[in-house]
Structures are given as structure tokens and as C-alpha cells.
Amino acid sequence: MTPHPAQITRRRFLSAVGGGIAGVVLAACGISRPPQATASPSAPSPSPNPTPMPTSTSTPAPSLRERIGQMLLVGFRGLTVEEATEVAGDIRDRNLGGVLLFDADLPTHSAVRNVASPAQLTALIGGLQQLARTSLLVAIDEEGGLVARLDQRHGFPATTSAATLGARGDVTFTQAAGRAIAETLASVGINLNLAPVVDLNVNPTNPIIGSLGRSFSADPAVVTAQAEAFVKGHRAIGVRTTLKHFPGHGSSTGDTHLGVVDVTGTWSALELQPFANLIRDGLADAVLTAHVFNANLDPEHPATLSQPTITGILRQQLGWDGLVLSDDMQMGAIRKAYGYRDALRLAILAGVDVLTIAQQQVFEAGIVGQTIDIIEGLVRAGSIAEARIDESYRRIQAFKTGLFT
């Protein structure tokens, strides 16, 4: 993309302050920096020998393709293992790291049908786990309210939206609600909830956040307290959570599922506050990125593809050295604007560890093998250092160790 003259001006500003825009925005909303985590750069200098992987006398080190396979979280078709032949093969033969579950009741979900009943889902997940060489991440969007893939239509308990919980303002109630959701997830074998949303409800008419009741509040203190209670409820049951959508989607006026969403004129640094608070308080398990574009943070790329945003703000300034997941890499804001190959390259260099391929709006046969081929080719060509793949692989394995031990 050819930068606009205004983007060149912003780039000069970033250079003038030593690339410290993250510090500028944090100071603007009164966020103090937590102790710095030791995080490797997203694009380390190539070295003749990649960092060796842990080995044992009985288990060989995973190949590059196997490590890349662990970086993928993929949606699929099928209510049974027998129906889900493609993803079953990806788990068995390509070391796929995780799967993402959807119901099929909305038109846009017609390509990903996984949920019919508690017994059916338990059998599906158990069968997929048996195929995995290393434990499988099994993720779902179970925020509560309108965004609940496991709902009463399929025999699961009712849930409460974030907006309702925030308006009630009772953290004890919210923790119990979070625990109840986690109990439902754990009962069928789901170990990762892509929730809570910690976006501020800056724009109540936001088509993808505010209008769906997905935000706790416009007040960062309320969002922090509610999200912390929600996370604690999940941790009591052993289900991990995901803070989303970094660095804030609540002020947007568009939907990143459909195309590029520019929040340059609506976003404020206050939207970082809940992320910073939960990281500071040790209540972040994973962070999921937004596809929003903000020229004040990165004049060229949306957050998911932005090294200044993911490595600069999230990792270096907020001190987060844990798992970072992308939002769906098939969304219009990414795929249409950048193309798949370049989007994968940019996301990995930005600092993303797990690439989400939801298969939600369109199903692409062979997407796991295709994605592994692309990333392996980028590594072999020197566009991505192998050490960068190792960095994400270690985070993923550490995350899984915490889940399954």
C-alpha cells in the first residue's frame, strides 16, 4: 500500500519520539507501565542455526511443519469425527494445534456445523482429542447473551450478556455467571473460551460490539472489574479465557467481518485500560487481536498485522509475554485488503502466536495444508525467521501445559 502524505508525517513523528507511541498513549490515559517482560523481537535477526527445540531420548524434536501446525486454530464442518474427516486428518497428520467450534443456526455459520447436543459435542471433542499427538486446544465464543454457541436450543443452560452483567454491577454475580459458563464448557471438553470482551462500549450503535450487548460498559473501571470476575469464575473450573479485541474495537462504526474498519478518528488510549489492568493483575490468559486500523498507532496496518501495536504496545509496553491469538484471518478486513499470504507473514512478524481460521463465512477445503505450505515457504525464503516460529511454539506448548497438567 502506498502511504498517504499524512501517514508519512505520522511515521516521522514516531521516529522523532524513538518509536515510543505506546508510551505516549499509555501516559495519555494514566496507565503506568507494568514490569517489563522479557520478550523476543517479532522479527529476530536471522542466525545460521535456529534455536534448538526441547528434545528427549524418546521424542524427536518437532519439524518446522509440525511447529507451524500448532500455530493454527481452525473451524471445520461436522457433528461427528466421521463427518469431520478433513480436520481429523489435519490433527493426525499435520499436528494441528486447535479447533474452533460454531453452531449452525445463523446463515453465516452454514459452513461450520459442530453443535447439536451436549452428548454429541462431548463425543466429537473426545474423538478429536484422541487423534492429537499433543493436547488439542478446543475453543469457542461463549461470551453470554447473543454470542453463545452453546445455548438452550441445543440443550445447554441460558447465559447472560456482558451488557446485562455490567449494568447489574455485581462482581459476585458475574463471577458466578462466568463459573457457570466454564462448567458448561468443561463438561463437554472445551478448554478455551474466546471471551470476555473487554472493549469499551464507546459507540453503543457499533454493529459488532455495542449493538449486540457484548461490552460490559463504556467505563474502563467497570469493564476491568467485570472481566476480572468473569475470568476468576473460569479459572475456578480450569477453563482458560481470552481478552478481546486488542487494542479496542468498541469505538468502531463498522464490522471487520466485511472489510477494513478505520478507528483513527474514534479510538482513544482509554480503550487500552482494561487490557493493561488485567495483565497487571495477572488475570490475562490470552489476548485476541482486533482487525481495526488506527493510523495513530500504525499508519500502514491494522492491529492484527501491526508490529508497533502487538509487539510495541501489547508485549513491550503492557508487558504481555503470553499467548496472542489473531481474530479470524479470513475476515474481509484482512483477506480482501492484504491477500492471505501477506496477511500471514505480517501477523507472525507482528507477534501473533495463534492464527485463527474460523471457516465461518466461507469454507475452504485444504486450508490447513495450504497455510502450513505458505508459512513454511516464507521461513525457507527468509521472510520469517525460524526463531520467530519457535517463539510462538514455546508459548503454545507452555499454555497447553498449564491447561492439561
Coordinates of C-alpha atoms in Angstrom, one line a residue:
M1 CA 0.0 0.0 0.0
T2 CA 1.3 3.4 -0.9
P3 CA 1.2 5.6 2.3
H4 CA -0.8 8.8 2.3
P5 CA 1.3 12.0 3.0
A6 CA -0.4 12.2 6.4
Q7 CA 0.9 8.7 7.1
I8 CA 4.5 9.8 6.3
T9 CA 4.1 12.7 8.7
R10 CA 3.0 10.3 11.5
R11 CA 5.9 8.0 10.7
R12 CA 8.3 10.8 11.1
F13 CA 6.6 11.6 14.4
L14 CA 7.1 8.1 15.6
S15 CA 10.8 8.2 14.6
A16 CA 11.2 11.5 16.4
V17 CA 10.0 10.1 19.7
G18 CA 12.0 6.9 19.3
G19 CA 9.1 4.8 18.2
G20 CA 7.5 5.4 21.6
I21 CA 3.9 6.0 20.6
A22 CA 2.9 3.2 23.0
G23 CA 4.3 5.2 25.9
V24 CA 2.6 8.3 24.7
V25 CA -0.8 6.7 24.6
L26 CA -0.4 4.9 27.9
A27 CA 0.6 8.1 29.6
A28 CA -2.4 9.9 28.0
C29 CA -4.8 7.7 29.9
G30 CA -2.8 7.4 33.1
I31 CA -1.7 3.8 32.6
S32 CA 1.5 3.1 34.4
R33 CA 3.7 0.5 32.7
P34 CA 3.9 -2.9 34.4
P35 CA 7.3 -4.5 35.0
Q36 CA 8.8 -5.3 31.6
A37 CA 8.6 -8.9 30.5
T38 CA 11.5 -10.2 28.5
A39 CA 10.0 -10.6 25.1
S40 CA 11.9 -11.5 22.0
P41 CA 11.5 -9.3 19.0
S42 CA 8.9 -10.4 16.5
A43 CA 11.4 -10.4 13.6
P44 CA 14.7 -11.5 15.2
S45 CA 17.8 -11.2 13.1
P46 CA 18.4 -14.4 11.1
S47 CA 21.0 -16.7 12.6
P48 CA 22.8 -19.6 11.0
N49 CA 21.3 -22.1 13.5
P50 CA 17.7 -21.8 14.6
T51 CA 17.1 -22.0 18.4
P52 CA 17.1 -25.7 19.2
M53 CA 13.8 -27.3 20.3
P54 CA 13.5 -29.3 23.5
T55 CA 14.1 -32.9 22.9
S56 CA 14.1 -36.2 24.9
T57 CA 15.6 -39.6 24.4
S58 CA 12.2 -40.9 23.2
T59 CA 10.6 -38.0 21.4
P60 CA 12.2 -36.3 18.4
A61 CA 12.1 -32.6 18.0
P62 CA 9.1 -31.4 16.0
S63 CA 9.7 -30.5 12.4
L64 CA 9.1 -26.9 11.2
R65 CA 5.8 -28.0 9.6
E66 CA 4.7 -29.6 12.9
R67 CA 5.5 -26.4 14.8
I68 CA 3.6 -24.3 12.3
G69 CA 0.6 -26.7 12.6
Q70 CA 0.5 -25.9 16.3
M71 CA 0.0 -22.2 15.4
L72 CA -3.3 -22.8 13.7
L73 CA -6.8 -22.6 15.3
V74 CA -9.3 -23.8 12.7
G75 CA -13.1 -24.1 12.3
F76 CA -14.5 -27.1 10.5
R77 CA -17.6 -28.9 9.3
G78 CA -19.0 -31.9 11.1
L79 CA -21.1 -33.1 14.1
T80 CA -19.0 -36.3 14.4
V81 CA -15.4 -37.3 13.9
E82 CA -16.6 -39.4 11.0
E83 CA -18.2 -36.4 9.3
A84 CA -15.2 -34.1 10.2
T85 CA -12.8 -36.1 8.0
E86 CA -10.7 -33.1 6.9
V87 CA -9.9 -31.7 10.3
A88 CA -9.4 -35.2 11.7
G89 CA -6.7 -35.7 9.1
D90 CA -5.2 -32.3 9.9
I91 CA -5.0 -33.1 13.6
R92 CA -3.5 -36.6 12.9
D93 CA -1.2 -35.8 10.0
R94 CA -0.4 -32.1 10.3
N95 CA -0.2 -31.6 14.1
L96 CA -3.0 -29.1 14.0
G97 CA -2.9 -27.1 17.3
G98 CA -6.5 -26.3 17.9
V99 CA -10.1 -26.3 16.6
L100 CA -12.8 -23.6 16.9
L101 CA -16.4 -24.7 17.3
F102 CA -19.6 -23.0 15.9
D103 CA -23.2 -23.7 15.9
A104 CA -25.0 -23.5 12.6
D105 CA -28.2 -21.6 13.3
L106 CA -27.2 -18.3 11.6
P107 CA -26.8 -18.1 7.8
T108 CA -23.2 -17.0 8.0
H109 CA -22.4 -20.2 10.0
S110 CA -23.8 -22.6 7.5
A111 CA -20.3 -23.9 6.7
V112 CA -19.3 -24.8 10.3
R113 CA -21.8 -27.1 11.9
N114 CA -20.5 -28.6 15.2
V115 CA -23.1 -28.3 17.9
A116 CA -26.3 -30.4 18.2
S117 CA -26.5 -31.5 21.9
P118 CA -24.3 -31.9 24.9
A119 CA -23.8 -35.7 24.3
Q120 CA -23.0 -35.2 20.6
L121 CA -20.4 -32.4 21.3
T122 CA -18.7 -34.4 24.1
A123 CA -18.3 -37.3 21.7
L124 CA -17.0 -35.1 18.9
I125 CA -14.4 -33.3 21.1
G126 CA -13.3 -36.6 22.8
G127 CA -12.8 -38.2 19.4
L128 CA -10.7 -35.3 18.1
Q129 CA -8.6 -35.2 21.2
Q130 CA -7.7 -38.9 20.8
L131 CA -6.3 -38.1 17.3
A132 CA -3.9 -35.4 18.6
R133 CA -0.2 -36.0 19.2
T134 CA -0.2 -33.2 21.7
S135 CA -3.2 -31.9 23.6
L136 CA -5.7 -30.0 21.4
L137 CA -6.9 -26.6 22.1
V138 CA -10.7 -26.6 21.8
A139 CA -12.1 -23.1 21.6
I140 CA -15.5 -21.4 21.3
D141 CA -17.1 -18.0 21.6
E142 CA -19.2 -18.3 24.7
E143 CA -19.5 -14.7 25.8
G144 CA -23.1 -14.9 27.0
G145 CA -26.3 -13.4 25.6
L146 CA -26.4 -13.2 21.9
V147 CA -22.9 -14.6 21.4
A148 CA -23.3 -18.1 22.9
R149 CA -22.7 -21.0 20.6
L150 CA -23.9 -23.4 23.3
D151 CA -27.4 -22.2 24.0
Q152 CA -30.8 -23.5 25.1
R153 CA -31.8 -24.6 21.6
H154 CA -29.1 -27.2 21.8
G155 CA -29.8 -28.3 25.4
F156 CA -27.3 -26.0 27.2
P157 CA -28.1 -23.6 30.0
A158 CA -29.0 -19.9 29.3
T159 CA -26.4 -17.3 29.7
T160 CA -26.3 -13.6 30.5
S161 CA -24.8 -10.9 28.2
A162 CA -21.9 -8.8 29.2
A163 CA -24.0 -5.6 28.9
T164 CA -26.5 -7.0 31.4
L165 CA -23.8 -8.1 33.8
G166 CA -22.1 -4.7 33.5
A167 CA -25.4 -2.8 34.2
R168 CA -26.1 -5.0 37.2
G169 CA -22.6 -4.2 38.6
D170 CA -22.4 -7.2 40.9
V171 CA -19.0 -8.8 40.6
T172 CA -20.0 -11.7 42.8
F173 CA -22.9 -12.4 40.4
T174 CA -20.6 -12.0 37.4
Q175 CA -18.1 -14.4 38.8
A176 CA -20.8 -17.0 39.3
A177 CA -22.0 -16.4 35.8
G178 CA -18.5 -16.9 34.5
R179 CA -18.1 -20.1 36.5
A180 CA -21.4 -21.5 35.2
I181 CA -20.3 -20.9 31.6
A182 CA -17.0 -22.6 32.4
E183 CA -18.7 -25.6 33.9
T184 CA -20.7 -26.0 30.7
L185 CA -17.6 -25.8 28.6
A186 CA -15.6 -28.1 30.7
S187 CA -18.4 -30.7 30.8
V188 CA -18.1 -31.2 27.0
G189 CA -14.3 -30.9 26.8
I190 CA -13.9 -27.2 25.7
N191 CA -10.8 -25.7 27.3
L192 CA -10.5 -22.2 25.8
N193 CA -13.2 -19.6 25.8
L194 CA -12.7 -16.7 23.4
A195 CA -14.2 -14.3 26.0
P196 CA -14.5 -11.9 27.8
V197 CA -14.9 -8.9 25.5
V198 CA -13.0 -6.0 27.2
D199 CA -13.8 -3.5 24.5
L200 CA -15.3 -0.2 25.9
N201 CA -18.9 0.5 24.8
V202 CA -17.8 3.8 23.4
N203 CA -20.2 3.6 20.5
P204 CA -23.5 1.8 21.6
T205 CA -24.6 1.5 18.0
N206 CA -21.4 -0.3 17.0
P207 CA -22.8 -3.1 14.7
I208 CA -20.4 -5.8 16.0
I209 CA -19.9 -4.9 19.7
G210 CA -22.3 -2.4 21.3
S211 CA -25.5 -3.2 19.5
L212 CA -25.0 -6.9 20.3
G213 CA -24.6 -6.3 24.1
R214 CA -21.0 -7.7 24.1
S215 CA -19.4 -4.9 26.1
F216 CA -19.7 -4.6 29.9
S217 CA -19.6 -0.8 29.9
A218 CA -18.1 2.4 28.5
D219 CA -16.3 2.8 31.8
P220 CA -12.9 1.1 31.9
A221 CA -13.2 0.6 35.7
V222 CA -16.4 -1.3 35.3
V223 CA -15.1 -3.3 32.4
T224 CA -12.0 -4.2 34.4
A225 CA -13.9 -5.3 37.4
Q226 CA -16.5 -7.3 35.5
A227 CA -13.9 -9.0 33.2
E228 CA -11.7 -9.9 36.2
A229 CA -14.8 -11.6 37.9
F230 CA -15.6 -13.4 34.7
V231 CA -12.0 -14.7 34.4
K232 CA -11.9 -15.8 38.0
G233 CA -15.1 -17.8 37.5
H234 CA -13.5 -19.6 34.6
R235 CA -10.2 -20.2 36.4
A236 CA -12.1 -21.9 39.3
I237 CA -13.1 -24.6 36.8
G238 CA -9.8 -24.8 34.9
V239 CA -11.0 -23.2 31.6
R240 CA -8.8 -20.5 30.0
T241 CA -10.1 -17.2 28.8
T242 CA -9.2 -14.7 26.1
L243 CA -9.3 -10.9 26.4
K244 CA -10.5 -9.3 23.1
H245 CA -10.3 -7.3 20.9
F246 CA -6.9 -5.7 21.3
P247 CA -6.3 -2.7 21.3
G248 CA -10.1 -1.9 21.4
H249 CA -13.0 -2.4 19.0
G250 CA -15.7 -0.6 21.0
S251 CA -15.5 2.8 19.2
S252 CA -15.7 1.4 15.7
T253 CA -18.6 2.2 13.4
G254 CA -18.1 -0.8 11.1
D255 CA -17.8 -4.6 11.1
T256 CA -14.3 -6.1 10.3
H257 CA -16.0 -9.3 9.1
L258 CA -17.0 -7.3 6.0
G259 CA -14.0 -5.0 5.3
V260 CA -11.5 -2.5 6.6
V261 CA -12.7 -0.6 9.7
D262 CA -10.8 2.6 10.5
V263 CA -11.0 3.8 14.1
T264 CA -8.3 6.5 13.7
G265 CA -10.8 9.2 14.5
T266 CA -12.8 7.4 17.2
W267 CA -10.4 5.3 19.2
S268 CA -8.7 6.7 22.4
A269 CA -6.0 5.4 24.6
L270 CA -8.6 4.8 27.3
E271 CA -9.5 1.7 25.4
L272 CA -6.2 0.1 26.5
Q273 CA -7.0 0.4 30.1
P274 CA -8.9 -2.9 30.7
F275 CA -6.2 -4.8 28.9
A276 CA -3.5 -3.1 30.9
N277 CA -5.3 -3.7 34.2
L278 CA -6.0 -7.4 33.7
I279 CA -2.4 -8.0 32.6
R280 CA -1.1 -6.1 35.6
D281 CA -3.4 -8.1 37.9
G282 CA -2.3 -11.4 36.5
L283 CA -5.8 -12.2 35.1
A284 CA -4.9 -12.5 31.4
D285 CA -4.7 -16.0 30.0
A286 CA -4.5 -15.0 26.3
V287 CA -5.2 -11.9 24.2
L288 CA -7.0 -11.8 20.9
T289 CA -6.3 -9.0 18.4
A290 CA -8.7 -6.8 16.5
H291 CA -8.6 -6.2 12.8
V292 CA -9.2 -2.4 13.2
F293 CA -7.0 0.1 11.5
N294 CA -5.7 3.0 13.6
A295 CA -3.2 5.3 11.8
N296 CA -2.2 6.9 15.1
L297 CA -0.8 3.6 16.2
D298 CA 0.4 2.2 12.8
P299 CA 0.0 4.2 9.6
E300 CA 0.1 1.1 7.4
H301 CA -1.5 -1.9 9.0
P302 CA -4.5 -3.0 11.1
A303 CA -3.8 -4.2 14.6
T304 CA -3.5 -7.9 13.8
L305 CA -0.8 -7.2 11.3
S306 CA 0.9 -4.4 13.2
Q307 CA 4.2 -4.9 14.9
P308 CA 4.0 -1.5 16.6
T309 CA 0.7 -2.5 18.1
I310 CA 1.2 -6.1 19.0
T311 CA 4.9 -6.2 19.8
G312 CA 5.3 -2.5 20.7
I313 CA 2.2 -1.8 22.8
L314 CA 1.0 -5.2 24.0
R315 CA 4.2 -7.0 24.6
Q316 CA 6.8 -4.3 25.3
Q317 CA 4.7 -1.6 26.9
L318 CA 2.0 -3.6 28.7
G319 CA 4.4 -6.4 29.5
W320 CA 2.4 -9.3 28.0
D321 CA 4.6 -12.2 27.1
G322 CA 1.8 -14.8 26.9
L323 CA -0.3 -16.1 24.1
V324 CA -1.6 -13.8 21.4
L325 CA -4.4 -15.0 19.0
S326 CA -5.5 -13.3 15.9
D327 CA -9.1 -12.7 15.1
D328 CA -10.3 -14.6 12.0
M329 CA -7.7 -14.4 9.2
Q330 CA -10.5 -14.9 6.7
M331 CA -12.4 -11.7 7.6
G332 CA -12.8 -9.1 4.9
A333 CA -10.7 -6.6 6.8
I334 CA -7.7 -8.9 6.3
R335 CA -8.2 -11.2 3.4
K336 CA -9.7 -8.6 1.0
A337 CA -7.2 -5.9 1.8
Y338 CA -4.0 -7.8 2.1
G339 CA -4.3 -11.2 0.5
Y340 CA -3.8 -14.4 2.5
R341 CA 0.0 -14.9 2.1
D342 CA 1.0 -11.4 3.0
A343 CA -1.5 -11.3 5.9
L344 CA 0.0 -14.5 7.4
R345 CA 3.5 -13.1 7.1
L346 CA 2.6 -9.7 8.7
A347 CA 0.6 -11.3 11.5
I348 CA 3.5 -13.6 12.5
L349 CA 6.0 -10.8 12.3
A350 CA 3.7 -8.6 14.3
G351 CA 3.9 -11.0 17.2
V352 CA 0.8 -13.2 16.8
D353 CA 1.2 -16.8 18.1
V354 CA -2.0 -18.5 17.0
L355 CA -3.6 -17.8 13.7
T356 CA -7.4 -18.2 13.8
I357 CA -9.0 -19.6 10.6
A358 CA -12.7 -19.7 11.5
Q359 CA -14.2 -21.1 8.3
Q360 CA -17.2 -19.1 9.4
Q361 CA -18.4 -17.3 6.4
V362 CA -16.8 -19.4 3.7
F363 CA -15.4 -22.9 3.9
E364 CA -12.0 -23.5 2.2
A365 CA -11.1 -27.1 1.7
G366 CA -7.4 -27.8 2.4
I367 CA -6.9 -24.6 4.3
V368 CA -4.6 -26.1 6.9
G369 CA -2.2 -27.7 4.5
Q370 CA -2.3 -24.6 2.3
T371 CA -1.5 -22.4 5.3
I372 CA 1.4 -24.6 6.5
D373 CA 2.8 -24.6 3.0
I374 CA 2.7 -20.8 2.8
I375 CA 4.3 -20.2 6.2
E376 CA 7.0 -22.9 5.6
G377 CA 7.8 -21.2 2.3
L378 CA 8.1 -17.8 4.0
V379 CA 10.5 -19.3 6.5
R380 CA 12.6 -21.1 3.8
A381 CA 12.7 -17.8 1.8
G382 CA 14.0 -15.9 4.9
S383 CA 10.9 -13.7 5.1
I384 CA 10.2 -15.1 8.6
A385 CA 13.0 -16.2 10.9
E386 CA 12.6 -19.8 12.1
A387 CA 13.3 -18.5 15.6
R388 CA 10.1 -16.5 15.4
I389 CA 8.2 -19.7 14.8
D390 CA 10.0 -21.3 17.8
E391 CA 9.0 -18.4 19.9
S392 CA 5.3 -18.9 19.3
Y393 CA 5.6 -22.7 19.5
R394 CA 7.1 -22.4 23.0
R395 CA 4.3 -20.1 24.1
I396 CA 1.7 -22.5 22.8
Q397 CA 3.2 -25.5 24.5
A398 CA 3.6 -23.6 27.8
F399 CA -0.1 -22.6 27.5
K400 CA -1.2 -26.2 26.9
T401 CA 1.0 -27.5 29.7
G402 CA -0.9 -25.2 32.1
L403 CA -4.2 -26.5 30.7
F404 CA -3.6 -30.2 30.9
T405 CA -1.4 -30.7 34.0

